[in-house]
PDB file of C-alpha atoms in Angstrom:
ATOM      1  CA  MET A   1      89.446  16.048  30.663  1.00  0.00           C
ATOM      2  CA  THR A   2      85.829  17.110  31.101  1.00  0.00           C
ATOM      3  CA  ARG A   3      83.643  17.621  28.068  1.00  0.00           C
ATOM      4  CA  PRO A   4      83.209  21.362  27.500  1.00  0.00           C
ATOM      5  CA  ASP A   5      79.713  22.829  27.567  1.00  0.00           C
ATOM      6  CA  VAL A   6      79.661  24.377  24.081  1.00  0.00           C
ATOM      7  CA  GLU A   7      76.707  26.266  22.598  1.00  0.00           C
ATOM      8  CA  CYS A   8      76.124  25.559  18.898  1.00  0.00           C
ATOM      9  CA  THR A   9      74.188  28.289  17.096  1.00  0.00           C
ATOM     10  CA  THR A  10      74.338  27.192  13.458  1.00  0.00           C
ATOM     11  CA  TYR A  11      74.721  23.966  11.513  1.00  0.00           C
ATOM     12  CA  HIS A  12      75.382  23.762   7.772  1.00  0.00           C
ATOM     13  CA  ALA A  13      74.997  20.463   5.949  1.00  0.00           C
ATOM     14  CA  ILE A  14      77.114  20.180   2.784  1.00  0.00           C
ATOM     15  CA  LEU A  15      75.860  18.175  -0.189  1.00  0.00           C
ATOM     16  CA  LEU A  16      78.226  17.230  -3.007  1.00  0.00           C
ATOM     17  CA  VAL A  17      76.625  17.908  -6.389  1.00  0.00           C
ATOM     18  CA  ALA A  18      77.886  17.526  -9.969  1.00  0.00           C
ATOM     19  CA  ASP A  19      76.703  20.982 -11.104  1.00  0.00           C
ATOM     20  CA  VAL A  20      76.419  23.643  -8.393  1.00  0.00           C
ATOM     21  CA  ALA A  21      74.575  26.161 -10.606  1.00  0.00           C
ATOM     22  CA  ALA A  22      71.987  23.581 -11.707  1.00  0.00           C
ATOM     23  CA  SER A  23      71.480  22.266  -8.175  1.00  0.00           C
ATOM     24  CA  ALA A  24      71.156  25.764  -6.724  1.00  0.00           C
ATOM     25  CA  ALA A  25      68.559  26.558  -9.396  1.00  0.00           C
ATOM     26  CA  PHE A  26      66.651  23.357  -8.499  1.00  0.00           C
ATOM     27  CA  TYR A  27      66.609  24.272  -4.818  1.00  0.00           C
ATOM     28  CA  VAL A  28      65.480  27.830  -5.541  1.00  0.00           C
ATOM     29  CA  GLU A  29      63.003  27.301  -8.375  1.00  0.00           C
ATOM     30  CA  ARG A  30      61.518  23.920  -7.489  1.00  0.00           C
ATOM     31  CA  LEU A  31      62.036  23.453  -3.745  1.00  0.00           C
ATOM     32  CA  GLY A  32      61.379  27.064  -2.672  1.00  0.00           C
ATOM     33  CA  PHE A  33      64.752  27.908  -1.132  1.00  0.00           C
ATOM     34  CA  ARG A  34      66.413  31.309  -1.599  1.00  0.00           C
ATOM     35  CA  LEU A  35      69.887  31.711  -3.068  1.00  0.00           C
ATOM     36  CA  ALA A  36      72.218  33.173  -0.427  1.00  0.00           C
ATOM     37  CA  PHE A  37      75.503  33.142  -2.385  1.00  0.00           C
ATOM     38  CA  THR A  38      77.650  31.397  -4.972  1.00  0.00           C
ATOM     39  CA  GLU A  39      81.440  31.225  -5.203  1.00  0.00           C
ATOM     40  CA  GLY A  40      83.424  30.833  -8.416  1.00  0.00           C
ATOM     41  CA  ARG A  41      82.697  30.987 -12.132  1.00  0.00           C
ATOM     42  CA  PRO A  42      81.238  28.546 -12.812  1.00  0.00           C
ATOM     43  CA  PRO A  43      80.094  28.124  -9.209  1.00  0.00           C
ATOM     44  CA  GLU A  44      82.039  25.606  -7.149  1.00  0.00           C
ATOM     45  CA  PHE A  45      80.106  26.311  -3.949  1.00  0.00           C
ATOM     46  CA  ALA A  46      76.738  27.822  -3.051  1.00  0.00           C
ATOM     47  CA  GLY A  47      74.479  28.471  -0.095  1.00  0.00           C
ATOM     48  CA  VAL A  48      70.702  28.136  -0.284  1.00  0.00           C
ATOM     49  CA  ASN A  49      68.356  29.113   2.524  1.00  0.00           C
ATOM     50  CA  LEU A  50      65.027  27.800   3.739  1.00  0.00           C
ATOM     51  CA  GLY A  51      63.923  30.356   6.281  1.00  0.00           C
ATOM     52  CA  HIS A  52      66.903  30.887   8.570  1.00  0.00           C
ATOM     53  CA  VAL A  53      68.487  27.517   7.771  1.00  0.00           C
ATOM     54  CA  GLN A  54      71.293  27.403   5.211  1.00  0.00           C
ATOM     55  CA  LEU A  55      72.409  24.396   3.170  1.00  0.00           C
ATOM     56  CA  PHE A  56      75.709  24.306   1.283  1.00  0.00           C
ATOM     57  CA  LEU A  57      76.114  22.801  -2.197  1.00  0.00           C
ATOM     58  CA  GLU A  58      79.671  21.909  -3.222  1.00  0.00           C
ATOM     59  CA  ARG A  59      80.941  20.597  -6.562  1.00  0.00           C
ATOM     60  CA  GLY A  60      81.870  16.935  -6.295  1.00  0.00           C
ATOM     61  CA  THR A  61      80.539  13.442  -6.785  1.00  0.00           C
ATOM     62  CA  PRO A  62      77.043  13.129  -5.294  1.00  0.00           C
ATOM     63  CA  GLY A  63      76.633  10.445  -2.646  1.00  0.00           C
ATOM     64  CA  PRO A  64      72.943  10.249  -1.787  1.00  0.00           C
ATOM     65  CA  ASP A  65      73.098   6.675  -0.459  1.00  0.00           C
ATOM     66  CA  GLY A  66      73.094   6.728   3.319  1.00  0.00           C
ATOM     67  CA  CYS A  67      72.482  10.470   3.453  1.00  0.00           C
ATOM     68  CA  GLY A  68      69.322  12.468   3.958  1.00  0.00           C
ATOM     69  CA  LEU A  69      68.154  15.823   5.255  1.00  0.00           C
ATOM     70  CA  TYR A  70      65.187  16.645   7.496  1.00  0.00           C
ATOM     71  CA  PHE A  71      63.723  20.151   7.699  1.00  0.00           C
ATOM     72  CA  VAL A  72      61.133  21.023  10.342  1.00  0.00           C
ATOM     73  CA  VAL A  73      58.935  23.743   8.831  1.00  0.00           C
ATOM     74  CA  ASP A  74      55.798  25.588   9.920  1.00  0.00           C
ATOM     75  CA  ASP A  75      53.457  24.006   7.336  1.00  0.00           C
ATOM     76  CA  ALA A  76      54.585  20.876   5.507  1.00  0.00           C
ATOM     77  CA  ASP A  77      51.270  20.511   3.672  1.00  0.00           C
ATOM     78  CA  ARG A  78      51.572  23.951   2.078  1.00  0.00           C
ATOM     79  CA  LEU A  79      55.168  23.247   1.055  1.00  0.00           C
ATOM     80  CA  HIS A  80      54.151  19.830  -0.297  1.00  0.00           C
ATOM     81  CA  ALA A  81      51.500  21.466  -2.509  1.00  0.00           C
ATOM     82  CA  PHE A  82      54.181  23.816  -3.885  1.00  0.00           C
ATOM     83  CA  HIS A  83      56.561  20.904  -4.551  1.00  0.00           C
ATOM     84  CA  VAL A  84      53.842  18.968  -6.391  1.00  0.00           C
ATOM     85  CA  SER A  85      53.092  22.060  -8.511  1.00  0.00           C
ATOM     86  CA  GLN A  86      56.787  22.268  -9.425  1.00  0.00           C
ATOM     87  CA  GLY A  87      56.994  18.616 -10.507  1.00  0.00           C
ATOM     88  CA  VAL A  88      59.314  17.574  -7.678  1.00  0.00           C
ATOM     89  CA  THR A  89      59.611  13.801  -7.229  1.00  0.00           C
ATOM     90  CA  ILE A  90      57.726  12.842  -4.061  1.00  0.00           C
ATOM     91  CA  VAL A  91      59.073   9.554  -2.677  1.00  0.00           C
ATOM     92  CA  GLU A  92      56.881   9.403   0.441  1.00  0.00           C
ATOM     93  CA  ALA A  93      53.483  11.067   0.679  1.00  0.00           C
ATOM     94  CA  PRO A  94      52.583  13.322   3.611  1.00  0.00           C
ATOM     95  CA  GLY A  95      51.493  11.499   6.716  1.00  0.00           C
ATOM     96  CA  ASP A  96      51.270  11.805  10.489  1.00  0.00           C
ATOM     97  CA  ARG A  97      54.168   9.876  11.986  1.00  0.00           C
ATOM     98  CA  PRO A  98      54.499   8.176  15.391  1.00  0.00           C
ATOM     99  CA  TYR A  99      57.325  10.614  16.216  1.00  0.00           C
ATOM    100  CA  HIS A 100      54.740  13.448  16.406  1.00  0.00           C
ATOM    101  CA  LEU A 101      55.511  15.072  13.062  1.00  0.00           C
ATOM    102  CA  ARG A 102      53.596  15.224   9.800  1.00  0.00           C
ATOM    103  CA  ASP A 103      56.105  14.862   6.985  1.00  0.00           C
ATOM    104  CA  TYR A 104      56.869  13.791   3.428  1.00  0.00           C
ATOM    105  CA  THR A 105      60.028  13.077   1.448  1.00  0.00           C
ATOM    106  CA  VAL A 106      61.223  14.331  -1.935  1.00  0.00           C
ATOM    107  CA  ARG A 107      64.310  13.558  -3.999  1.00  0.00           C
ATOM    108  CA  ASP A 108      66.487  16.419  -5.228  1.00  0.00           C
ATOM    109  CA  ASP A 109      68.192  16.648  -8.623  1.00  0.00           C
ATOM    110  CA  SER A 110      71.249  14.743  -7.304  1.00  0.00           C
ATOM    111  CA  GLY A 111      69.191  11.954  -5.749  1.00  0.00           C
ATOM    112  CA  TYR A 112      69.387  13.087  -2.109  1.00  0.00           C
ATOM    113  CA  PRO A 113      66.259  12.341  -0.060  1.00  0.00           C
ATOM    114  CA  ILE A 114      64.936  15.426   1.713  1.00  0.00           C
ATOM    115  CA  THR A 115      62.133  15.282   4.250  1.00  0.00           C
ATOM    116  CA  PHE A 116      59.988  18.235   5.266  1.00  0.00           C
ATOM    117  CA  GLY A 117      57.736  18.025   8.295  1.00  0.00           C
ATOM    118  CA  HIS A 118      55.856  20.026  10.862  1.00  0.00           C
ATOM    119  CA  ARG A 119      55.083  19.220  14.463  1.00  0.00           C
ATOM    120  CA  LEU A 120      51.616  17.866  15.122  1.00  0.00           C
ATOM    121  CA  SER A 121      49.579  20.436  17.040  1.00  0.00           C
ATOM    122  CA  SER A 122      49.002  18.267  20.102  1.00  0.00           C
ATOM    123  CA  HIS A 123      52.775  18.161  20.683  1.00  0.00           C
ATOM    124  CA  ALA A 124      53.785  21.621  19.398  1.00  0.00           C
ATOM    125  CA  ALA A 125      53.833  23.186  22.822  1.00  0.00           C
ATOM    126  CA  GLY A 126      56.289  20.613  24.203  1.00  0.00           C
ATOM    127  CA  GLN A 127      58.470  20.471  21.087  1.00  0.00           C
TER     128      GLN A 127
END
């Protein structure tokens, strides 16, 4: 059988978190996401958005080892300044990387590493 040529339009990562309400609040208040929805009382599941990208938070046992998220944004330095002002734990300072992105890494309230980066201008046109 031949592999089908399938177009994928959306991807949603799901992070297991101990307290969905607390994690959603962390993402909204400290990381700058917007709350899209919650399900249940207390919430068992939530969606948080960064621009047009949505991340799901689901109640469960967090497993940050071996897992990480990478968001390509328009201005990582501006977002970094916001994260610093909100007291977010920065685990890797902003820097220009050999893979043509400027990025930095934070740790969320469940211990997941999250990297935010923007394309370096000399390579933005080729993306």
